[in-house]
mmCIF file of C-alpha atoms and ligand atoms in Angstrom:
data_model
loop_
_atom_site.group_PDB
_atom_site.id
_atom_site.type_symbol
_atom_site.label_atom_id
_atom_site.label_comp_id
_atom_site.label_asym_id
_atom_site.label_seq_id
_atom_site.Cartn_x
_atom_site.Cartn_y
_atom_site.Cartn_z
ATOM 1 C CA MET S 1 -2.138 -10.875 -14.883
ATOM 2 C CA ILE S 2 -1.512 -7.739 -12.865
ATOM 3 C CA LEU S 3 1.336 -8.084 -10.367
ATOM 4 C CA THR S 4 1.152 -5.943 -7.221
ATOM 5 C CA ILE S 5 4.126 -5.354 -4.955
ATOM 6 C CA THR S 6 3.998 -4.540 -1.231
ATOM 7 C CA MET S 7 7.502 -4.553 0.249
ATOM 8 C CA ASN S 8 6.460 -3.739 3.816
ATOM 9 C CA PRO S 9 2.936 -5.116 4.342
ATOM 10 C CA SER S 10 1.200 -5.067 7.707
ATOM 11 C CA ILE S 11 -1.668 -6.407 9.705
ATOM 12 C CA ASP S 12 -3.787 -3.279 10.063
ATOM 13 C CA ILE S 13 -5.631 -3.198 13.374
ATOM 14 C CA SER S 14 -8.413 -0.727 13.977
ATOM 15 C CA TYR S 15 -9.534 0.082 17.522
ATOM 16 C CA PRO S 16 -12.782 2.096 17.554
ATOM 17 C CA LEU S 17 -13.081 3.937 20.907
ATOM 18 C CA GLU S 18 -15.709 6.399 22.068
ATOM 19 C CA ALA S 19 -13.019 8.317 23.900
ATOM 20 C CA PHE S 20 -9.265 7.749 23.893
ATOM 21 C CA LYS S 21 -7.928 8.146 27.416
ATOM 22 C CA LEU S 22 -4.216 8.629 28.008
ATOM 23 C CA ASP S 23 -2.260 7.087 30.867
ATOM 24 C CA THR S 24 -5.019 4.602 31.730
ATOM 25 C CA VAL S 25 -6.711 1.476 30.326
ATOM 26 C CA ASN S 26 -8.817 1.691 27.136
ATOM 27 C CA ARG S 27 -10.979 -1.382 26.446
ATOM 28 C CA VAL S 28 -12.070 -2.072 22.905
ATOM 29 C CA LYS S 29 -14.707 -4.435 21.481
ATOM 30 C CA ASN S 30 -15.057 -4.175 17.706
ATOM 31 C CA VAL S 31 -11.448 -4.823 16.763
ATOM 32 C CA ARG S 32 -10.877 -5.249 13.029
ATOM 33 C CA LYS S 33 -7.706 -6.834 11.627
ATOM 34 C CA THR S 34 -6.956 -6.893 7.910
ATOM 35 C CA ALA S 35 -3.977 -7.369 5.625
ATOM 36 C CA GLY S 36 -2.685 -3.897 4.885
ATOM 37 C CA GLY S 37 -0.017 -1.800 3.272
ATOM 38 C CA LYS S 38 -0.596 0.370 0.196
ATOM 39 C CA GLY S 39 0.090 -2.409 -2.323
ATOM 40 C CA LEU S 40 -2.420 -4.715 -0.655
ATOM 41 C CA ASN S 41 -5.060 -1.969 -0.723
ATOM 42 C CA VAL S 42 -4.426 -1.704 -4.471
ATOM 43 C CA THR S 43 -4.698 -5.507 -4.718
ATOM 44 C CA ARG S 44 -8.082 -5.644 -2.999
ATOM 45 C CA ILE S 45 -9.537 -3.033 -5.344
ATOM 46 C CA LEU S 46 -8.119 -4.837 -8.392
ATOM 47 C CA LYS S 47 -9.779 -8.036 -7.171
ATOM 48 C CA GLN S 48 -13.127 -6.238 -6.877
ATOM 49 C CA LEU S 49 -12.640 -4.982 -10.443
ATOM 50 C CA ASP S 50 -12.439 -8.653 -11.434
ATOM 51 C CA THR S 51 -8.923 -8.464 -12.811
ATOM 52 C CA GLU S 52 -6.509 -11.364 -12.533
ATOM 53 C CA VAL S 53 -4.154 -10.150 -9.808
ATOM 54 C CA VAL S 54 -1.191 -11.690 -7.966
ATOM 55 C CA ALA S 55 0.157 -10.008 -4.810
ATOM 56 C CA SER S 56 3.842 -10.212 -3.964
ATOM 57 C CA GLY S 57 6.442 -8.604 -1.718
ATOM 58 C CA LEU S 58 8.121 -9.676 1.530
ATOM 59 C CA ILE S 59 6.480 -11.326 4.512
ATOM 60 C CA GLY S 60 7.753 -13.003 7.656
ATOM 61 C CA GLY S 61 6.722 -14.699 10.887
ATOM 62 C CA ALA S 62 3.267 -15.380 12.285
ATOM 63 C CA LEU S 63 1.804 -12.114 11.025
ATOM 64 C CA GLY S 64 3.108 -12.911 7.550
ATOM 65 C CA GLU S 65 1.099 -16.150 7.735
ATOM 66 C CA GLU S 66 -1.953 -14.116 8.789
ATOM 67 C CA ILE S 67 -1.570 -11.973 5.676
ATOM 68 C CA LYS S 68 -1.534 -15.065 3.469
ATOM 69 C CA LYS S 69 -4.658 -16.409 5.227
ATOM 70 C CA ASP S 70 -6.454 -13.071 4.800
ATOM 71 C CA LEU S 71 -5.638 -13.064 1.076
ATOM 72 C CA ASP S 72 -6.733 -16.716 0.749
ATOM 73 C CA ARG S 73 -10.056 -15.921 2.448
ATOM 74 C CA ASN S 74 -10.578 -13.190 -0.142
ATOM 75 C CA GLY S 75 -9.623 -15.435 -3.056
ATOM 76 C CA ILE S 76 -6.553 -13.328 -3.892
ATOM 77 C CA ALA S 77 -3.570 -15.144 -5.445
ATOM 78 C CA HIS S 78 -0.214 -14.360 -3.820
ATOM 79 C CA ASP S 79 3.456 -15.235 -4.131
ATOM 80 C CA PHE S 80 5.439 -13.471 -1.390
ATOM 81 C CA LEU S 81 9.088 -14.118 -0.567
ATOM 82 C CA PRO S 82 9.425 -15.265 3.062
ATOM 83 C CA ILE S 83 12.024 -13.399 5.145
ATOM 84 C CA SER S 84 13.389 -14.027 8.634
ATOM 85 C CA GLY S 85 12.044 -10.772 10.151
ATOM 86 C CA GLU S 86 8.473 -10.409 11.471
ATOM 87 C CA THR S 87 5.803 -8.659 9.413
ATOM 88 C CA ARG S 88 4.523 -5.618 11.320
ATOM 89 C CA ASN S 89 1.311 -4.478 12.966
ATOM 90 C CA CYS S 90 -0.072 -1.027 12.227
ATOM 91 C CA ILE S 91 -2.654 0.290 14.678
ATOM 92 C CA ALA S 92 -5.289 2.941 14.004
ATOM 93 C CA ILE S 93 -7.193 4.215 17.053
ATOM 94 C CA LEU S 94 -10.465 5.759 15.889
ATOM 95 C CA HIS S 95 -11.740 8.162 18.506
ATOM 96 C CA GLU S 96 -13.941 11.271 18.629
ATOM 97 C CA GLY S 97 -13.871 11.592 14.834
ATOM 98 C CA GLN S 98 -10.067 11.466 14.882
ATOM 99 C CA GLN S 99 -7.580 8.811 13.901
ATOM 100 C CA THR S 100 -4.401 8.254 15.929
ATOM 101 C CA GLU S 101 -2.003 5.847 14.220
ATOM 102 C CA ILE S 102 0.826 3.770 15.652
ATOM 103 C CA LEU S 103 2.912 2.351 12.825
ATOM 104 C CA GLU S 104 5.639 -0.197 13.468
ATOM 105 C CA SER S 105 8.605 0.243 11.144
ATOM 106 C CA GLY S 106 8.628 -3.477 10.337
ATOM 107 C CA PRO S 107 11.389 -6.033 9.729
ATOM 108 C CA VAL S 108 14.962 -5.238 8.733
ATOM 109 C CA VAL S 109 15.710 -6.943 5.421
ATOM 110 C CA SER S 110 19.145 -8.522 4.907
ATOM 111 C CA ALA S 111 21.303 -8.112 1.792
ATOM 112 C CA GLN S 112 20.761 -11.811 0.914
ATOM 113 C CA GLU S 113 16.982 -11.406 1.221
ATOM 114 C CA ALA S 114 17.115 -8.314 -0.988
ATOM 115 C CA GLU S 115 19.006 -10.242 -3.654
ATOM 116 C CA ALA S 116 16.626 -13.208 -3.401
ATOM 117 C CA PHE S 117 13.642 -10.883 -3.808
ATOM 118 C CA LEU S 118 15.075 -9.328 -6.979
ATOM 119 C CA LYS S 119 15.296 -12.819 -8.518
ATOM 120 C CA HIS S 120 11.782 -13.704 -7.289
ATOM 121 C CA PHE S 121 10.409 -10.437 -8.702
ATOM 122 C CA GLU S 122 12.188 -10.914 -12.028
ATOM 123 C CA LYS S 123 10.430 -14.278 -12.464
ATOM 124 C CA LEU S 124 6.987 -12.928 -11.551
ATOM 125 C CA ALA S 125 7.439 -9.817 -13.704
ATOM 126 C CA ALA S 126 8.049 -12.029 -16.746
ATOM 127 C CA GLN S 127 4.486 -13.382 -16.388
ATOM 128 C CA ALA S 128 2.831 -10.009 -15.715
ATOM 129 C CA GLU S 129 1.100 -7.719 -18.149
ATOM 130 C CA ILE S 130 1.548 -4.703 -15.873
ATOM 131 C CA ILE S 131 3.095 -4.196 -12.430
ATOM 132 C CA SER S 132 1.824 -1.956 -9.645
ATOM 133 C CA ILE S 133 4.362 -1.072 -6.920
ATOM 134 C CA SER S 134 3.157 0.880 -3.880
ATOM 135 C CA GLY S 135 4.416 2.060 -0.537
ATOM 136 C CA SER S 136 7.649 2.582 1.333
ATOM 137 C CA LEU S 137 10.664 0.296 1.494
ATOM 138 C CA PRO S 138 11.359 -1.655 4.686
ATOM 139 C CA GLU S 139 14.549 -1.025 6.622
ATOM 140 C CA GLY S 140 17.649 -2.719 5.293
ATOM 141 C CA LEU S 141 16.815 -2.245 1.620
ATOM 142 C CA PRO S 142 18.888 0.383 -0.193
ATOM 143 C CA VAL S 143 17.058 3.556 -1.180
ATOM 144 C CA ASP S 144 17.518 2.683 -4.872
ATOM 145 C CA PHE S 145 15.813 -0.717 -4.480
ATOM 146 C CA TYR S 146 12.802 0.222 -6.618
ATOM 147 C CA ARG S 147 15.237 1.433 -9.279
ATOM 148 C CA GLN S 148 16.908 -1.992 -9.168
ATOM 149 C CA MET S 149 13.482 -3.622 -9.545
ATOM 150 C CA MET S 150 12.747 -1.447 -12.589
ATOM 151 C CA GLN S 151 15.893 -2.835 -14.202
ATOM 152 C CA VAL S 152 14.756 -6.472 -13.972
ATOM 153 C CA CYS S 153 11.085 -6.115 -14.916
ATOM 154 C CA HIS S 154 11.572 -7.035 -18.592
ATOM 155 C CA GLY S 155 10.319 -3.634 -19.796
ATOM 156 C CA LYS S 156 6.804 -4.330 -18.460
ATOM 157 C CA PRO S 157 4.754 -1.204 -17.673
ATOM 158 C CA VAL S 158 5.121 -0.188 -14.026
ATOM 159 C CA VAL S 159 2.694 1.976 -12.052
ATOM 160 C CA LEU S 160 4.729 3.305 -9.147
ATOM 161 C CA ASP S 161 3.207 4.966 -6.083
ATOM 162 C CA CYS S 162 5.959 5.813 -3.631
ATOM 163 C CA SER S 163 7.459 9.047 -2.364
ATOM 164 C CA GLY S 164 10.589 10.791 -1.143
ATOM 165 C CA GLU S 165 14.035 9.421 -1.855
ATOM 166 C CA ALA S 166 12.820 6.046 -3.173
ATOM 167 C CA LEU S 167 10.868 7.861 -5.908
ATOM 168 C CA ALA S 168 13.671 10.371 -6.605
ATOM 169 C CA GLU S 169 16.058 7.446 -7.161
ATOM 170 C CA VAL S 170 13.701 5.804 -9.671
ATOM 171 C CA LEU S 171 13.334 9.060 -11.591
ATOM 172 C CA LYS S 172 17.141 9.247 -11.923
ATOM 173 C CA GLY S 173 17.302 5.743 -13.436
ATOM 174 C CA ASP S 174 17.198 4.954 -17.138
ATOM 175 C CA VAL S 175 14.261 2.511 -16.917
ATOM 176 C CA LYS S 176 11.243 4.723 -16.244
ATOM 177 C CA PRO S 177 7.892 3.805 -14.718
ATOM 178 C CA SER S 178 4.847 4.217 -16.986
ATOM 179 C CA LEU S 179 2.917 6.099 -14.341
ATOM 180 C CA ILE S 180 3.580 7.843 -11.035
ATOM 181 C CA LYS S 181 0.803 9.166 -8.802
ATOM 182 C CA PRO S 182 2.079 11.710 -6.303
ATOM 183 C CA ASN S 183 -0.399 13.763 -4.285
ATOM 184 C CA ALA S 184 0.338 17.501 -3.998
ATOM 185 C CA GLU S 185 2.349 17.073 -0.808
ATOM 186 C CA GLU S 186 4.478 14.270 -2.276
ATOM 187 C CA LEU S 187 5.052 16.316 -5.432
ATOM 188 C CA ALA S 188 6.242 19.271 -3.348
ATOM 189 C CA GLY S 189 8.504 16.942 -1.332
ATOM 190 C CA LEU S 190 10.027 15.576 -4.511
ATOM 191 C CA LEU S 191 10.784 19.033 -5.884
ATOM 192 C CA GLY S 192 11.941 20.361 -2.509
ATOM 193 C CA ARG S 193 9.688 23.432 -2.734
ATOM 194 C CA SER S 194 6.071 24.382 -2.220
ATOM 195 C CA ILE S 195 3.829 24.029 -5.274
ATOM 196 C CA SER S 196 0.704 25.786 -6.448
ATOM 197 C CA THR S 197 -2.121 23.714 -7.890
ATOM 198 C CA ASN S 198 -3.314 26.202 -10.477
ATOM 199 C CA VAL S 199 -3.239 24.886 -14.030
ATOM 200 C CA ASP S 200 -0.319 26.930 -15.377
ATOM 201 C CA ASP S 201 1.860 26.238 -12.358
ATOM 202 C CA LEU S 202 1.122 22.502 -12.486
ATOM 203 C CA LYS S 203 1.896 22.443 -16.223
ATOM 204 C CA ASN S 204 5.263 24.054 -15.478
ATOM 205 C CA THR S 205 5.951 21.788 -12.533
ATOM 206 C CA LEU S 206 5.198 18.581 -14.443
ATOM 207 C CA SER S 207 7.401 19.778 -17.324
ATOM 208 C CA ASP S 208 10.432 19.646 -15.005
ATOM 209 C CA ALA S 209 13.306 17.633 -16.506
ATOM 210 C CA MET S 210 13.039 15.328 -13.484
ATOM 211 C CA PHE S 211 9.911 13.763 -15.042
ATOM 212 C CA SER S 212 11.165 13.337 -18.603
ATOM 213 C CA GLY S 213 10.486 9.925 -20.113
ATOM 214 C CA ILE S 214 7.527 9.152 -17.843
ATOM 215 C CA GLU S 215 4.390 8.580 -19.901
ATOM 216 C CA TRP S 216 1.878 9.398 -17.164
ATOM 217 C CA ILE S 217 2.090 11.696 -14.139
ATOM 218 C CA VAL S 218 -1.173 11.791 -12.231
ATOM 219 C CA VAL S 219 -1.278 14.281 -9.353
ATOM 220 C CA SER S 220 -4.190 13.362 -7.106
ATOM 221 C CA LEU S 221 -5.795 16.307 -5.351
ATOM 222 C CA GLY S 222 -8.290 14.728 -2.918
ATOM 223 C CA SER S 223 -11.736 16.343 -3.191
ATOM 224 C CA ALA S 224 -10.386 18.614 -5.968
ATOM 225 C CA GLY S 225 -9.940 15.613 -8.312
ATOM 226 C CA ALA S 226 -6.661 15.333 -10.188
ATOM 227 C CA PHE S 227 -4.278 16.902 -12.687
ATOM 228 C CA ALA S 228 -2.380 14.776 -15.169
ATOM 229 C CA LYS S 229 0.301 14.858 -17.821
ATOM 230 C CA HIS S 230 0.131 12.151 -20.485
ATOM 231 C CA GLN S 231 2.998 12.317 -22.981
ATOM 232 C CA ASP S 232 2.874 15.985 -24.039
ATOM 233 C CA LYS S 233 -0.766 16.624 -23.075
ATOM 234 C CA PHE S 234 -2.153 17.986 -19.808
ATOM 235 C CA TYR S 235 -5.554 17.150 -18.318
ATOM 236 C CA ARG S 236 -7.609 18.619 -15.508
ATOM 237 C CA VAL S 237 -9.994 16.144 -13.866
ATOM 238 C CA THR S 238 -12.991 17.696 -12.121
ATOM 239 C CA ILE S 239 -15.070 15.473 -9.842
ATOM 240 C CA PRO S 240 -18.520 15.954 -8.282
ATOM 241 C CA LYS S 241 -18.986 16.628 -4.571
ATOM 242 C CA ILE S 242 -19.632 13.427 -2.618
ATOM 243 C CA ALA S 243 -20.448 12.430 0.969
ATOM 244 C CA VAL S 244 -17.111 11.247 2.343
ATOM 245 C CA VAL S 245 -16.951 8.555 5.037
ATOM 246 C CA ASN S 246 -13.228 7.627 5.124
ATOM 247 C CA PRO S 247 -10.795 8.851 2.438
ATOM 248 C CA VAL S 248 -7.822 6.830 3.772
ATOM 249 C CA GLY S 249 -6.498 4.673 0.942
ATOM 250 C CA SER S 250 -8.292 6.615 -1.800
ATOM 251 C CA GLY S 251 -4.923 7.143 -3.473
ATOM 252 C CA ASP S 252 -4.421 3.360 -3.526
ATOM 253 C CA ALA S 253 -7.895 2.845 -5.002
ATOM 254 C CA THR S 254 -7.024 5.438 -7.654
ATOM 255 C CA VAL S 255 -3.812 3.557 -8.468
ATOM 256 C CA ALA S 256 -5.822 0.328 -8.871
ATOM 257 C CA GLY S 257 -8.294 2.043 -11.197
ATOM 258 C CA LEU S 258 -5.512 3.562 -13.312
ATOM 259 C CA THR S 259 -3.585 0.273 -13.486
ATOM 260 C CA ALA S 260 -6.586 -1.805 -14.572
ATOM 261 C CA ALA S 261 -7.539 0.762 -17.225
ATOM 262 C CA ILE S 262 -3.986 0.965 -18.605
ATOM 263 C CA ALA S 263 -3.850 -2.855 -18.742
ATOM 264 C CA GLU S 264 -6.935 -2.725 -20.966
ATOM 265 C CA ALA S 265 -5.470 0.070 -23.140
ATOM 266 C CA TRP S 266 -8.338 2.505 -22.479
ATOM 267 C CA SER S 267 -8.255 6.101 -23.766
ATOM 268 C CA ALA S 268 -6.452 8.731 -21.656
ATOM 269 C CA GLU S 269 -9.798 10.222 -20.659
ATOM 270 C CA ALA S 270 -11.277 6.881 -19.549
ATOM 271 C CA ILE S 271 -8.097 5.935 -17.639
ATOM 272 C CA LEU S 272 -8.325 9.185 -15.653
ATOM 273 C CA LYS S 273 -12.042 8.772 -15.048
ATOM 274 C CA GLN S 274 -11.668 5.223 -13.740
ATOM 275 C CA GLY S 275 -8.820 6.257 -11.407
ATOM 276 C CA ASN S 276 -10.919 9.020 -9.887
ATOM 277 C CA VAL S 277 -14.096 6.913 -9.656
ATOM 278 C CA LEU S 278 -12.271 4.297 -7.585
ATOM 279 C CA GLY S 279 -10.739 6.946 -5.313
ATOM 280 C CA MET S 280 -14.180 8.431 -4.727
ATOM 281 C CA LEU S 281 -15.842 5.053 -4.164
ATOM 282 C CA ASN S 282 -13.185 4.246 -1.549
ATOM 283 C CA ALA S 283 -13.762 7.604 0.174
ATOM 284 C CA GLN S 284 -17.476 6.760 0.446
ATOM 285 C CA GLU S 285 -16.829 3.600 2.500
ATOM 286 C CA ALA S 286 -15.694 3.084 6.086
ATOM 287 C CA THR S 287 -13.348 0.206 5.150
ATOM 288 C CA THR S 288 -10.168 1.030 3.254
ATOM 289 C CA GLY S 289 -9.872 -0.867 -0.004
ATOM 290 C CA GLN S 290 -13.543 -1.759 -0.228
ATOM 291 C CA VAL S 291 -15.809 -0.186 -2.825
ATOM 292 C CA GLU S 292 -19.483 -0.330 -3.827
ATOM 293 C CA LEU S 293 -19.281 -0.827 -7.567
ATOM 294 C CA ALA S 294 -23.028 -0.316 -8.030
ATOM 295 C CA ASN S 295 -22.272 3.431 -7.852
ATOM 296 C CA TYR S 296 -19.444 3.257 -10.424
ATOM 297 C CA GLN S 297 -21.243 4.343 -13.585
ATOM 298 C CA ALA S 298 -23.122 7.256 -11.994
ATOM 299 C CA LEU S 299 -19.823 8.749 -10.756
ATOM 300 C CA PHE S 300 -17.969 7.947 -13.989
ATOM 301 C CA ASP S 301 -20.568 9.932 -15.946
ATOM 302 C CA GLN S 302 -20.206 12.982 -13.685
ATOM 303 C CA ILE S 303 -16.410 13.315 -13.980
ATOM 304 C CA GLN S 304 -15.046 15.855 -16.422
ATOM 305 C CA VAL S 305 -11.683 15.413 -18.075
ATOM 306 C CA GLU S 306 -10.543 18.441 -20.096
ATOM 307 C CA GLU S 307 -7.316 18.969 -21.934
ATOM 308 C CA VAL S 308 -5.737 22.207 -20.695
HETATM 309 P P1 LIG Y 1 -4.021 8.065 0.460
HETATM 310 O O1 LIG Y 1 -2.575 8.349 0.776
HETATM 311 O O2 LIG Y 1 -4.942 8.151 1.646
HETATM 312 O O3 LIG Y 1 -4.214 6.782 -0.282
HETATM 313 P P2 LIG Y 1 -3.721 10.173 -1.559
HETATM 314 O O4 LIG Y 1 -3.316 11.457 -0.907
HETATM 315 O O5 LIG Y 1 -2.676 9.374 -2.255
HETATM 316 O O6 LIG Y 1 -4.517 9.244 -0.528
HETATM 317 P P3 LIG Y 1 -6.012 11.553 -2.679
HETATM 318 O O7 LIG Y 1 -5.583 12.624 -3.608
HETATM 319 O O8 LIG Y 1 -6.459 11.958 -1.310
HETATM 320 O O9 LIG Y 1 -4.870 10.434 -2.640
HETATM 321 O O10 LIG Y 1 -7.226 10.733 -3.314
HETATM 322 C C1 LIG Y 1 -7.179 10.055 -4.553
HETATM 323 C C2 LIG Y 1 -8.453 10.299 -5.325
HETATM 324 O O11 LIG Y 1 -9.589 9.865 -4.546
HETATM 325 C C3 LIG Y 1 -8.728 11.770 -5.654
HETATM 326 O O12 LIG Y 1 -8.056 12.137 -6.854
HETATM 327 C C4 LIG Y 1 -10.258 11.776 -5.761
HETATM 328 O O13 LIG Y 1 -10.673 11.273 -7.010
HETATM 329 C C5 LIG Y 1 -10.680 10.763 -4.689
HETATM 330 N N1 LIG Y 1 -10.900 11.443 -3.383
HETATM 331 C C6 LIG Y 1 -10.075 11.461 -2.318
HETATM 332 N N2 LIG Y 1 -10.587 12.203 -1.309
HETATM 333 C C7 LIG Y 1 -11.781 12.664 -1.752
HETATM 334 C C8 LIG Y 1 -12.814 13.497 -1.187
HETATM 335 N N3 LIG Y 1 -12.697 14.013 0.041
HETATM 336 N N4 LIG Y 1 -13.892 13.779 -1.957
HETATM 337 C C9 LIG Y 1 -14.006 13.263 -3.203
HETATM 338 N N5 LIG Y 1 -13.077 12.469 -3.785
HETATM 339 C C10 LIG Y 1 -11.980 12.173 -3.077
#
């Protein structure tokens, strides 16, 4: 099975408004509430790909129960560790073609809960074929928590999609993830400098000693596709132009596509194609983490992967 980890999940609430008025009352009808957080977006795509997936992480309180119910309704297996804090709400106000987000920081995790989760994770990791870890760490967990998780995952392949200090800490550790998927902004943040996305510059950037020992680095570039390093080879992924509805969560869909393809030991080219197809399919839908697989093959066939 594929194990997905979401350490700070949320109930994602979307409020579609014709106009967003400040300092007065806004009434909203078509409220949508779904289980969210990057790891759960990955989970939903993996489920649609028909893989055997188990979602884990930390949940608490009434909203934690709502997350479990949402996953049950969607037939998604889960094994979260309950904590005493309350799982958070994240609100997206959709107005005039814009999206204003209000994101709660979420519960503060205690040292005992952190220790209990490491044990819980160690047990689940033993049963997993591959592990996909996405998103930020909740408050209370040390910045090297993902590095600690890497140390107890029994050498299973880990696809890690996080940024900033949490990622920098993992890269310093001796147990490396199999794949990281920064976007250009996250890559620049990691290196502490601006980056250029031309081929030679990206080849240089991804050859930085910081990334040594990582089998796959996939830099997602939105509508410009992706650039990847696999072992000592570099690939440019060129994608066709598509009609985009909502690209939020396309990175998570890409992570799901890459993870499922790696689990099935596909070729480097096919792994990259599947990752990009899922990102594009997500961008073509209004709902994050929902894809129309009928369009999969047509997109797959139009993607070019060239070694550069
Ligand atoms: P998020 O944080 O919203 O999940 P991200 O920044 O991590 O996104 P992106 O690089 O935006 O990830 O998108 C991942 C992949 O999805 C891209 O590599 C591409 O294949 C596809 N994609 C995203 N946006 C577009 C777009 N506007 N047009 C076509 N494909 C897109």
